[in-house]
Amino acid sequence: MPEGDALYRFAEKLRSALDGKIIRAARSHGPGPVPRVEKIVGQRCTGVRSQGKNMLIGFDNGLALRGHLRMYGTWHVYEPGERWTRPEREVRLVLEVDGAVVVNFGAPVIELVEERSLGYHAPVSNLGPDLLDDAFDAEEALQRLRHPTRAMLTIGDAIMDQRAVAGAGNIWKHEALFHAGMNPWRRVSDLSDDDVRRLLGKAQGLLRASVGKENALGLTRRPTMNVYMRGGQPCRRCRTTLRSAPQGVDIRHTAWCPKCQPVVEGQLEPPRSRRDRPLVVRPGETNRQLSK
């Protein structure tokens, strides 16, 4: 699923194509509810922004398009007449302006709402502080993570709850926990406020670095992945074999370094997984041969 940094980059791309321009043509297709995008034809785009994992496109008649990509959606920008790289059957939304065609492929959520209602529209109004917002409120995020509905969750689950803190998904959950030296199976209730603040600071710094923003970690580019999708491989820091195990409602695998993110007394014991087994390469074999 595209995370906050990906939506931020999409918004930058769409902003350069749409901002201040008149919508010359628009169409939308299913599945699911299809917004009446004819209402924005002839209207001027007043701004494009991301909020958490949501794309918000405003117009001068007071309407706004909201898109959520979920797992497989994406935004493309083409020149008029340019061949699209994905098929028409995957199209959810097309916006045409002078000099550009904006196409959404595969997003399950495309809706047209009144801009003034966004403050009461649950998919947006219920979001926690956005990690990429220059005014990110870490104390509010801390209090939201302390909410009784999240207190007994593992921090690996809670940090991805967009109602607590917006923008972090599976990728930055992994990397923020690694940088904070925190085991993913520690409960929120077992963490001190300083622990949570440290984790939020790492998550904020990593996402800001990913989009080229100044950050407290001093990173100047998108960080290298230390643990995400690397279960069974050696830790880049200490060379210990990374473990991984299923975690969360959607049973995704979480990877971590048992040395850099140790189990602490009293926490939930991480489950075992076959993915923990290190890859053994026999003489004369290669990783590529073993994967066939």
PDB file of C-alpha atoms in Angstrom:
ATOM      1  CA  MET A   1       0.000   0.000   0.000  1.00  0.00           C
ATOM      2  CA  PRO A   2       1.419   3.436  -0.886  1.00  0.00           C
ATOM      3  CA  GLU A   3       2.340   5.267   2.312  1.00  0.00           C
ATOM      4  CA  GLY A   4       2.424   8.919   3.288  1.00  0.00           C
ATOM      5  CA  ASP A   5       5.677   9.661   1.474  1.00  0.00           C
ATOM      6  CA  ALA A   6       4.383   8.124  -1.769  1.00  0.00           C
ATOM      7  CA  LEU A   7       1.170  10.185  -1.552  1.00  0.00           C
ATOM      8  CA  TYR A   8       3.247  13.308  -0.890  1.00  0.00           C
ATOM      9  CA  ARG A   9       5.236  12.696  -4.090  1.00  0.00           C
ATOM     10  CA  PHE A  10       2.063  11.958  -6.067  1.00  0.00           C
ATOM     11  CA  ALA A  11       0.593  15.239  -4.795  1.00  0.00           C
ATOM     12  CA  GLU A  12       3.657  17.164  -5.963  1.00  0.00           C
ATOM     13  CA  LYS A  13       3.306  15.633  -9.424  1.00  0.00           C
ATOM     14  CA  LEU A  14      -0.432  16.321  -9.644  1.00  0.00           C
ATOM     15  CA  ARG A  15      -0.005  19.843  -8.292  1.00  0.00           C
ATOM     16  CA  SER A  16       2.386  20.749 -11.103  1.00  0.00           C
ATOM     17  CA  ALA A  17      -0.141  19.448 -13.652  1.00  0.00           C
ATOM     18  CA  LEU A  18      -3.423  20.735 -12.155  1.00  0.00           C
ATOM     19  CA  ASP A  19      -2.940  23.675  -9.823  1.00  0.00           C
ATOM     20  CA  GLY A  20      -4.612  26.826 -11.145  1.00  0.00           C
ATOM     21  CA  LYS A  21      -5.881  25.146 -14.303  1.00  0.00           C
ATOM     22  CA  ILE A  22      -9.428  24.711 -15.634  1.00  0.00           C
ATOM     23  CA  ILE A  23     -10.732  21.155 -15.830  1.00  0.00           C
ATOM     24  CA  ARG A  24     -11.590  20.714 -19.533  1.00  0.00           C
ATOM     25  CA  ALA A  25     -12.925  17.157 -19.262  1.00  0.00           C
ATOM     26  CA  ALA A  26     -13.410  14.567 -16.535  1.00  0.00           C
ATOM     27  CA  ARG A  27     -14.691  11.020 -16.299  1.00  0.00           C
ATOM     28  CA  SER A  28     -14.803   8.324 -13.668  1.00  0.00           C
ATOM     29  CA  HIS A  29     -15.556   4.606 -13.705  1.00  0.00           C
ATOM     30  CA  GLY A  30     -16.386   1.832 -11.217  1.00  0.00           C
ATOM     31  CA  PRO A  31     -16.109  -0.495  -9.407  1.00  0.00           C
ATOM     32  CA  GLY A  32     -17.866   0.996  -6.452  1.00  0.00           C
ATOM     33  CA  PRO A  33     -19.626   4.359  -6.280  1.00  0.00           C
ATOM     34  CA  VAL A  34     -18.792   6.619  -9.222  1.00  0.00           C
ATOM     35  CA  PRO A  35     -18.592  10.359  -8.398  1.00  0.00           C
ATOM     36  CA  ARG A  36     -20.401  12.827 -10.645  1.00  0.00           C
ATOM     37  CA  VAL A  37     -17.211  14.431 -11.896  1.00  0.00           C
ATOM     38  CA  GLU A  38     -19.106  16.432 -14.514  1.00  0.00           C
ATOM     39  CA  LYS A  39     -19.645  18.880 -11.610  1.00  0.00           C
ATOM     40  CA  ILE A  40     -15.990  19.917 -11.750  1.00  0.00           C
ATOM     41  CA  VAL A  41     -15.745  20.373 -15.522  1.00  0.00           C
ATOM     42  CA  GLY A  42     -15.141  24.062 -16.176  1.00  0.00           C
ATOM     43  CA  GLN A  43     -13.902  24.601 -12.622  1.00  0.00           C
ATOM     44  CA  ARG A  44     -10.402  25.736 -11.661  1.00  0.00           C
ATOM     45  CA  CYS A  45      -8.219  23.517  -9.488  1.00  0.00           C
ATOM     46  CA  THR A  46      -7.412  25.444  -6.323  1.00  0.00           C
ATOM     47  CA  GLY A  47      -4.911  23.045  -4.821  1.00  0.00           C
ATOM     48  CA  VAL A  48      -3.630  19.495  -4.476  1.00  0.00           C
ATOM     49  CA  ARG A  49      -2.446  18.024  -1.185  1.00  0.00           C
ATOM     50  CA  SER A  50      -1.932  14.735   0.535  1.00  0.00           C
ATOM     51  CA  GLN A  51      -3.153  14.009   4.050  1.00  0.00           C
ATOM     52  CA  GLY A  52      -1.874  10.747   5.423  1.00  0.00           C
ATOM     53  CA  LYS A  53      -2.655   8.253   2.670  1.00  0.00           C
ATOM     54  CA  ASN A  54      -5.393  10.411   1.104  1.00  0.00           C
ATOM     55  CA  MET A  55      -5.160  12.583  -2.004  1.00  0.00           C
ATOM     56  CA  LEU A  56      -7.257  15.763  -1.878  1.00  0.00           C
ATOM     57  CA  ILE A  57      -7.856  17.912  -4.987  1.00  0.00           C
ATOM     58  CA  GLY A  58      -9.823  21.132  -4.509  1.00  0.00           C
ATOM     59  CA  PHE A  59     -11.849  23.226  -6.978  1.00  0.00           C
ATOM     60  CA  ASP A  60     -13.141  26.790  -6.968  1.00  0.00           C
ATOM     61  CA  ASN A  61     -16.801  25.726  -6.713  1.00  0.00           C
ATOM     62  CA  GLY A  62     -16.111  24.367  -3.207  1.00  0.00           C
ATOM     63  CA  LEU A  63     -15.918  20.689  -4.182  1.00  0.00           C
ATOM     64  CA  ALA A  64     -12.980  18.360  -3.552  1.00  0.00           C
ATOM     65  CA  LEU A  65     -11.992  14.974  -4.904  1.00  0.00           C
ATOM     66  CA  ARG A  66     -10.695  12.472  -2.365  1.00  0.00           C
ATOM     67  CA  GLY A  67      -8.794   9.413  -3.486  1.00  0.00           C
ATOM     68  CA  HIS A  68      -7.388   6.526  -1.466  1.00  0.00           C
ATOM     69  CA  LEU A  69      -5.126   4.058  -3.261  1.00  0.00           C
ATOM     70  CA  ARG A  70      -5.337   1.140  -0.795  1.00  0.00           C
ATOM     71  CA  MET A  71      -3.052  -1.641  -2.071  1.00  0.00           C
ATOM     72  CA  TYR A  72      -2.797  -1.236  -5.828  1.00  0.00           C
ATOM     73  CA  GLY A  73      -3.929   2.237  -6.884  1.00  0.00           C
ATOM     74  CA  THR A  74      -1.630   4.807  -8.483  1.00  0.00           C
ATOM     75  CA  TRP A  75      -1.644   8.278 -10.052  1.00  0.00           C
ATOM     76  CA  HIS A  76      -0.119   9.040 -13.464  1.00  0.00           C
ATOM     77  CA  VAL A  77       0.374  12.285 -15.402  1.00  0.00           C
ATOM     78  CA  TYR A  78       0.599  12.223 -19.205  1.00  0.00           C
ATOM     79  CA  GLU A  79       0.942  14.728 -21.979  1.00  0.00           C
ATOM     80  CA  PRO A  80      -2.152  14.986 -24.237  1.00  0.00           C
ATOM     81  CA  GLY A  81      -2.044  12.161 -26.764  1.00  0.00           C
ATOM     82  CA  GLU A  82       0.687  10.267 -24.899  1.00  0.00           C
ATOM     83  CA  ARG A  83       0.173   6.519 -24.670  1.00  0.00           C
ATOM     84  CA  TRP A  84      -0.817   5.306 -21.205  1.00  0.00           C
ATOM     85  CA  THR A  85       1.276   2.626 -19.535  1.00  0.00           C
ATOM     86  CA  ARG A  86      -1.704   0.835 -17.990  1.00  0.00           C
ATOM     87  CA  PRO A  87      -4.910  -0.358 -19.681  1.00  0.00           C
ATOM     88  CA  GLU A  88      -8.186   1.541 -19.902  1.00  0.00           C
ATOM     89  CA  ARG A  89      -9.995  -1.166 -17.914  1.00  0.00           C
ATOM     90  CA  GLU A  90      -8.006  -0.144 -14.795  1.00  0.00           C
ATOM     91  CA  VAL A  91      -8.979   3.538 -15.027  1.00  0.00           C
ATOM     92  CA  ARG A  92     -10.873   5.053 -12.088  1.00  0.00           C
ATOM     93  CA  LEU A  93     -10.557   8.758 -12.883  1.00  0.00           C
ATOM     94  CA  VAL A  94      -9.388  10.965 -15.754  1.00  0.00           C
ATOM     95  CA  LEU A  95      -8.917  14.739 -15.470  1.00  0.00           C
ATOM     96  CA  GLU A  96      -7.934  16.728 -18.575  1.00  0.00           C
ATOM     97  CA  VAL A  97      -6.449  20.227 -18.421  1.00  0.00           C
ATOM     98  CA  ASP A  98      -4.440  22.270 -20.870  1.00  0.00           C
ATOM     99  CA  GLY A  99      -1.146  20.469 -21.345  1.00  0.00           C
ATOM    100  CA  ALA A 100      -1.775  17.432 -19.137  1.00  0.00           C
ATOM    101  CA  VAL A 101      -3.961  14.397 -18.507  1.00  0.00           C
ATOM    102  CA  VAL A 102      -4.143  13.069 -14.938  1.00  0.00           C
ATOM    103  CA  VAL A 103      -5.197   9.427 -14.632  1.00  0.00           C
ATOM    104  CA  ASN A 104      -5.925   7.354 -11.550  1.00  0.00           C
ATOM    105  CA  PHE A 105      -5.573   3.620 -12.008  1.00  0.00           C
ATOM    106  CA  GLY A 106      -6.951   1.072  -9.598  1.00  0.00           C
ATOM    107  CA  ALA A 107      -7.955   3.207  -6.604  1.00  0.00           C
ATOM    108  CA  PRO A 108     -10.952   1.649  -4.825  1.00  0.00           C
ATOM    109  CA  VAL A 109     -11.933   5.029  -3.362  1.00  0.00           C
ATOM    110  CA  ILE A 110     -12.607   8.085  -5.531  1.00  0.00           C
ATOM    111  CA  GLU A 111     -15.269  10.413  -4.171  1.00  0.00           C
ATOM    112  CA  LEU A 112     -16.462  13.982  -4.647  1.00  0.00           C
ATOM    113  CA  VAL A 113     -17.286  15.894  -1.455  1.00  0.00           C
ATOM    114  CA  GLU A 114     -17.661  19.489  -0.322  1.00  0.00           C
ATOM    115  CA  GLU A 115     -14.331  20.949   0.781  1.00  0.00           C
ATOM    116  CA  ARG A 116     -15.963  22.500   3.858  1.00  0.00           C
ATOM    117  CA  SER A 117     -17.204  19.075   4.978  1.00  0.00           C
ATOM    118  CA  LEU A 118     -13.750  17.486   5.127  1.00  0.00           C
ATOM    119  CA  GLY A 119     -13.411  18.546   8.749  1.00  0.00           C
ATOM    120  CA  TYR A 120     -16.370  16.280   9.530  1.00  0.00           C
ATOM    121  CA  HIS A 121     -15.784  13.570   6.917  1.00  0.00           C
ATOM    122  CA  ALA A 122     -14.595  10.555   8.933  1.00  0.00           C
ATOM    123  CA  PRO A 123     -11.939   9.211   6.494  1.00  0.00           C
ATOM    124  CA  VAL A 124     -10.159  12.572   6.807  1.00  0.00           C
ATOM    125  CA  SER A 125     -11.345  14.095  10.090  1.00  0.00           C
ATOM    126  CA  ASN A 126     -10.477  10.949  12.088  1.00  0.00           C
ATOM    127  CA  LEU A 127      -6.853  10.935  10.947  1.00  0.00           C
ATOM    128  CA  GLY A 128      -4.137  11.466  13.513  1.00  0.00           C
ATOM    129  CA  PRO A 129      -1.347  14.043  13.092  1.00  0.00           C
ATOM    130  CA  ASP A 130       0.377  13.696   9.724  1.00  0.00           C
ATOM    131  CA  LEU A 131       4.065  12.756  10.002  1.00  0.00           C
ATOM    132  CA  LEU A 132       4.866  14.847   6.928  1.00  0.00           C
ATOM    133  CA  ASP A 133       3.101  17.956   8.168  1.00  0.00           C
ATOM    134  CA  ASP A 134       5.600  20.674   9.089  1.00  0.00           C
ATOM    135  CA  ALA A 135       3.404  21.313  12.142  1.00  0.00           C
ATOM    136  CA  PHE A 136       3.300  17.626  13.169  1.00  0.00           C
ATOM    137  CA  ASP A 137       2.017  17.409  16.743  1.00  0.00           C
ATOM    138  CA  ALA A 138       3.912  14.598  18.443  1.00  0.00           C
ATOM    139  CA  GLU A 139       2.123  15.124  21.759  1.00  0.00           C
ATOM    140  CA  GLU A 140      -1.285  14.639  20.161  1.00  0.00           C
ATOM    141  CA  ALA A 141      -0.001  11.499  18.420  1.00  0.00           C
ATOM    142  CA  LEU A 142       1.294  10.256  21.782  1.00  0.00           C
ATOM    143  CA  GLN A 143      -2.102  10.768  23.416  1.00  0.00           C
ATOM    144  CA  ARG A 144      -3.867   9.027  20.537  1.00  0.00           C
ATOM    145  CA  LEU A 145      -1.543   6.042  20.877  1.00  0.00           C
ATOM    146  CA  ARG A 146      -2.393   6.003  24.601  1.00  0.00           C
ATOM    147  CA  HIS A 147      -6.115   5.667  23.830  1.00  0.00           C
ATOM    148  CA  PRO A 148      -7.599   2.589  25.564  1.00  0.00           C
ATOM    149  CA  THR A 149      -8.390   0.969  22.212  1.00  0.00           C
ATOM    150  CA  ARG A 150      -4.658   0.918  21.386  1.00  0.00           C
ATOM    151  CA  ALA A 151      -3.007   0.494  24.781  1.00  0.00           C
ATOM    152  CA  MET A 152      -2.884  -3.315  24.588  1.00  0.00           C
ATOM    153  CA  LEU A 153      -1.865  -3.430  20.938  1.00  0.00           C
ATOM    154  CA  THR A 154       1.679  -4.226  19.992  1.00  0.00           C
ATOM    155  CA  ILE A 155       3.538  -1.134  18.867  1.00  0.00           C
ATOM    156  CA  GLY A 156       4.046  -2.801  15.480  1.00  0.00           C
ATOM    157  CA  ASP A 157       0.268  -2.673  14.994  1.00  0.00           C
ATOM    158  CA  ALA A 158      -0.450   0.642  16.704  1.00  0.00           C
ATOM    159  CA  ILE A 159       2.057   2.749  14.766  1.00  0.00           C
ATOM    160  CA  MET A 160       0.158   1.922  11.555  1.00  0.00           C
ATOM    161  CA  ASP A 161      -3.231   2.992  12.944  1.00  0.00           C
ATOM    162  CA  GLN A 162      -3.963   6.094  10.870  1.00  0.00           C
ATOM    163  CA  ARG A 163      -6.316   7.394  13.567  1.00  0.00           C
ATOM    164  CA  ALA A 164      -3.320   7.659  15.895  1.00  0.00           C
ATOM    165  CA  VAL A 165      -0.656   8.922  13.507  1.00  0.00           C
ATOM    166  CA  ALA A 166      -1.094   9.362   9.762  1.00  0.00           C
ATOM    167  CA  GLY A 167       1.380   8.410   7.079  1.00  0.00           C
ATOM    168  CA  ALA A 168       3.239   5.342   8.345  1.00  0.00           C
ATOM    169  CA  GLY A 169       2.446   1.984   6.798  1.00  0.00           C
ATOM    170  CA  ASN A 170       4.223  -1.337   6.734  1.00  0.00           C
ATOM    171  CA  ILE A 171       7.483  -0.002   5.290  1.00  0.00           C
ATOM    172  CA  TRP A 172       8.044   2.839   7.744  1.00  0.00           C
ATOM    173  CA  LYS A 173       6.710   0.813  10.652  1.00  0.00           C
ATOM    174  CA  HIS A 174       9.600  -1.573  10.073  1.00  0.00           C
ATOM    175  CA  GLU A 175      12.245   1.072   9.637  1.00  0.00           C
ATOM    176  CA  ALA A 176      11.125   3.383  12.456  1.00  0.00           C
ATOM    177  CA  LEU A 177      11.095   0.489  14.934  1.00  0.00           C
ATOM    178  CA  PHE A 178      14.585  -0.538  13.812  1.00  0.00           C
ATOM    179  CA  HIS A 179      15.968   2.984  14.158  1.00  0.00           C
ATOM    180  CA  ALA A 180      14.338   3.265  17.598  1.00  0.00           C
ATOM    181  CA  GLY A 181      15.820  -0.101  18.675  1.00  0.00           C
ATOM    182  CA  MET A 182      12.328  -1.262  19.606  1.00  0.00           C
ATOM    183  CA  ASN A 183      10.960  -4.774  19.343  1.00  0.00           C
ATOM    184  CA  PRO A 184       7.685  -4.828  17.323  1.00  0.00           C
ATOM    185  CA  TRP A 185       5.927  -7.039  19.895  1.00  0.00           C
ATOM    186  CA  ARG A 186       6.188  -4.615  22.802  1.00  0.00           C
ATOM    187  CA  ARG A 187       2.757  -3.427  23.938  1.00  0.00           C
ATOM    188  CA  VAL A 188       1.962   0.259  23.785  1.00  0.00           C
ATOM    189  CA  SER A 189       1.001   0.154  27.463  1.00  0.00           C
ATOM    190  CA  ASP A 190       4.489  -1.098  28.361  1.00  0.00           C
ATOM    191  CA  LEU A 191       6.261   1.800  26.634  1.00  0.00           C
ATOM    192  CA  SER A 192       7.184   5.004  28.407  1.00  0.00           C
ATOM    193  CA  ASP A 193       6.153   8.341  26.945  1.00  0.00           C
ATOM    194  CA  ASP A 194       9.784   8.930  26.010  1.00  0.00           C
ATOM    195  CA  ASP A 195       9.859   5.575  24.192  1.00  0.00           C
ATOM    196  CA  VAL A 196       6.833   6.597  22.131  1.00  0.00           C
ATOM    197  CA  ARG A 197       8.237  10.065  21.454  1.00  0.00           C
ATOM    198  CA  ARG A 198      11.507   8.510  20.273  1.00  0.00           C
ATOM    199  CA  LEU A 199       9.664   6.208  17.884  1.00  0.00           C
ATOM    200  CA  LEU A 200       7.526   9.047  16.519  1.00  0.00           C
ATOM    201  CA  GLY A 201      10.665  11.116  15.997  1.00  0.00           C
ATOM    202  CA  LYS A 202      12.287   8.316  14.005  1.00  0.00           C
ATOM    203  CA  ALA A 203       9.161   7.792  11.901  1.00  0.00           C
ATOM    204  CA  GLN A 204       8.855  11.514  11.200  1.00  0.00           C
ATOM    205  CA  GLY A 205      12.531  11.793  10.271  1.00  0.00           C
ATOM    206  CA  LEU A 206      12.434   8.801   7.928  1.00  0.00           C
ATOM    207  CA  LEU A 207       9.335   9.952   6.061  1.00  0.00           C
ATOM    208  CA  ARG A 208      10.680  13.502   5.728  1.00  0.00           C
ATOM    209  CA  ALA A 209      13.978  12.166   4.406  1.00  0.00           C
ATOM    210  CA  SER A 210      12.100  10.012   1.907  1.00  0.00           C
ATOM    211  CA  VAL A 211      10.533  13.105   0.282  1.00  0.00           C
ATOM    212  CA  GLY A 212      13.654  15.263   0.513  1.00  0.00           C
ATOM    213  CA  LYS A 213      12.601  17.355   3.514  1.00  0.00           C
ATOM    214  CA  GLU A 214      14.960  18.509   6.236  1.00  0.00           C
ATOM    215  CA  ASN A 215      14.773  16.057   9.123  1.00  0.00           C
ATOM    216  CA  ALA A 216      16.082  15.510  12.636  1.00  0.00           C
ATOM    217  CA  LEU A 217      17.970  12.367  11.567  1.00  0.00           C
ATOM    218  CA  GLY A 218      20.250  14.323   9.246  1.00  0.00           C
ATOM    219  CA  LEU A 219      19.370  12.136   6.249  1.00  0.00           C
ATOM    220  CA  THR A 220      19.638  13.673   2.788  1.00  0.00           C
ATOM    221  CA  ARG A 221      17.842  11.007   0.729  1.00  0.00           C
ATOM    222  CA  ARG A 222      15.403   8.114   0.990  1.00  0.00           C
ATOM    223  CA  PRO A 223      16.860   5.791   3.625  1.00  0.00           C
ATOM    224  CA  THR A 224      18.129   2.301   2.849  1.00  0.00           C
ATOM    225  CA  MET A 225      15.807  -0.449   4.031  1.00  0.00           C
ATOM    226  CA  ASN A 226      17.341  -2.138   7.060  1.00  0.00           C
ATOM    227  CA  VAL A 227      14.632  -4.691   7.910  1.00  0.00           C
ATOM    228  CA  TYR A 228      11.613  -4.283   5.617  1.00  0.00           C
ATOM    229  CA  MET A 229      11.269  -7.418   3.415  1.00  0.00           C
ATOM    230  CA  ARG A 230      14.637  -8.694   4.663  1.00  0.00           C
ATOM    231  CA  GLY A 231      13.638 -11.507   7.046  1.00  0.00           C
ATOM    232  CA  GLY A 232      16.313 -14.247   7.089  1.00  0.00           C
ATOM    233  CA  GLN A 233      19.009 -11.904   5.801  1.00  0.00           C
ATOM    234  CA  PRO A 234      21.859 -10.451   7.870  1.00  0.00           C
ATOM    235  CA  CYS A 235      21.298  -7.177   9.714  1.00  0.00           C
ATOM    236  CA  ARG A 236      23.077  -4.350   7.914  1.00  0.00           C
ATOM    237  CA  ARG A 237      24.257  -3.011  11.279  1.00  0.00           C
ATOM    238  CA  CYS A 238      25.333  -6.055  13.295  1.00  0.00           C
ATOM    239  CA  ARG A 239      25.105  -8.997  10.810  1.00  0.00           C
ATOM    240  CA  THR A 240      22.699 -10.944  13.049  1.00  0.00           C
ATOM    241  CA  THR A 241      20.145 -12.917  11.025  1.00  0.00           C
ATOM    242  CA  LEU A 242      16.880 -10.983  10.914  1.00  0.00           C
ATOM    243  CA  ARG A 243      13.782 -12.740  12.202  1.00  0.00           C
ATOM    244  CA  SER A 244      10.271 -12.368  10.822  1.00  0.00           C
ATOM    245  CA  ALA A 245       6.820 -13.459  11.954  1.00  0.00           C
ATOM    246  CA  PRO A 246       3.158 -12.754  11.144  1.00  0.00           C
ATOM    247  CA  GLN A 247       1.693  -9.774  12.964  1.00  0.00           C
ATOM    248  CA  GLY A 248      -1.527  -7.782  12.917  1.00  0.00           C
ATOM    249  CA  VAL A 249      -5.079  -8.210  11.715  1.00  0.00           C
ATOM    250  CA  ASP A 250      -3.988  -8.632   8.100  1.00  0.00           C
ATOM    251  CA  ILE A 251      -1.253 -11.113   9.114  1.00  0.00           C
ATOM    252  CA  ARG A 252       1.600  -9.380   7.334  1.00  0.00           C
ATOM    253  CA  HIS A 253       5.090 -10.524   8.208  1.00  0.00           C
ATOM    254  CA  THR A 254       7.124  -8.205  10.387  1.00  0.00           C
ATOM    255  CA  ALA A 255      10.913  -8.446  10.284  1.00  0.00           C
ATOM    256  CA  TRP A 256      13.287  -7.279  13.007  1.00  0.00           C
ATOM    257  CA  CYS A 257      16.822  -7.723  14.298  1.00  0.00           C
ATOM    258  CA  PRO A 258      16.924  -9.779  17.516  1.00  0.00           C
ATOM    259  CA  LYS A 259      20.110  -7.971  18.609  1.00  0.00           C
ATOM    260  CA  CYS A 260      19.306  -4.367  17.623  1.00  0.00           C
ATOM    261  CA  GLN A 261      15.628  -4.722  18.662  1.00  0.00           C
ATOM    262  CA  PRO A 262      15.851  -7.124  21.588  1.00  0.00           C
ATOM    263  CA  VAL A 263      12.988  -8.711  23.480  1.00  0.00           C
ATOM    264  CA  VAL A 264      12.648  -7.027  26.876  1.00  0.00           C
ATOM    265  CA  GLU A 265      11.363  -8.522  30.093  1.00  0.00           C
ATOM    266  CA  GLY A 266       7.579  -8.694  30.320  1.00  0.00           C
ATOM    267  CA  GLN A 267       6.801  -8.143  26.651  1.00  0.00           C
ATOM    268  CA  LEU A 268       4.928 -10.496  24.338  1.00  0.00           C
ATOM    269  CA  GLU A 269       7.214 -13.164  22.930  1.00  0.00           C
ATOM    270  CA  PRO A 270       7.371 -12.855  19.126  1.00  0.00           C
ATOM    271  CA  PRO A 271       5.946 -15.917  17.360  1.00  0.00           C
ATOM    272  CA  ARG A 272       8.180 -18.286  15.457  1.00  0.00           C
ATOM    273  CA  SER A 273       8.055 -18.481  11.682  1.00  0.00           C
ATOM    274  CA  ARG A 274       9.576 -20.695   9.012  1.00  0.00           C
ATOM    275  CA  ARG A 275      10.919 -17.479   7.517  1.00  0.00           C
ATOM    276  CA  ASP A 276      13.305 -17.284  10.466  1.00  0.00           C
ATOM    277  CA  ARG A 277      15.319 -20.120   8.984  1.00  0.00           C
ATOM    278  CA  PRO A 278      18.485 -18.757   7.409  1.00  0.00           C
ATOM    279  CA  LEU A 279      19.105 -19.562   3.760  1.00  0.00           C
ATOM    280  CA  VAL A 280      21.791 -22.268   3.430  1.00  0.00           C
ATOM    281  CA  VAL A 281      23.736 -22.177   0.175  1.00  0.00           C
ATOM    282  CA  ARG A 282      25.587 -25.379  -0.634  1.00  0.00           C
ATOM    283  CA  PRO A 283      28.916 -25.294  -2.458  1.00  0.00           C
ATOM    284  CA  GLY A 284      28.373 -24.628  -6.138  1.00  0.00           C
ATOM    285  CA  GLU A 285      24.827 -23.248  -5.660  1.00  0.00           C
ATOM    286  CA  THR A 286      23.645 -19.652  -5.854  1.00  0.00           C
ATOM    287  CA  ASN A 287      20.711 -17.857  -4.270  1.00  0.00           C
ATOM    288  CA  ARG A 288      19.162 -17.600  -7.720  1.00  0.00           C
ATOM    289  CA  GLN A 289      19.361 -21.386  -8.242  1.00  0.00           C
ATOM    290  CA  LEU A 290      17.803 -22.052  -4.838  1.00  0.00           C
ATOM    291  CA  SER A 291      14.868 -19.733  -5.550  1.00  0.00           C
ATOM    292  CA  LYS A 292      13.796 -21.653  -8.662  1.00  0.00           C
TER     293      LYS A 292
END
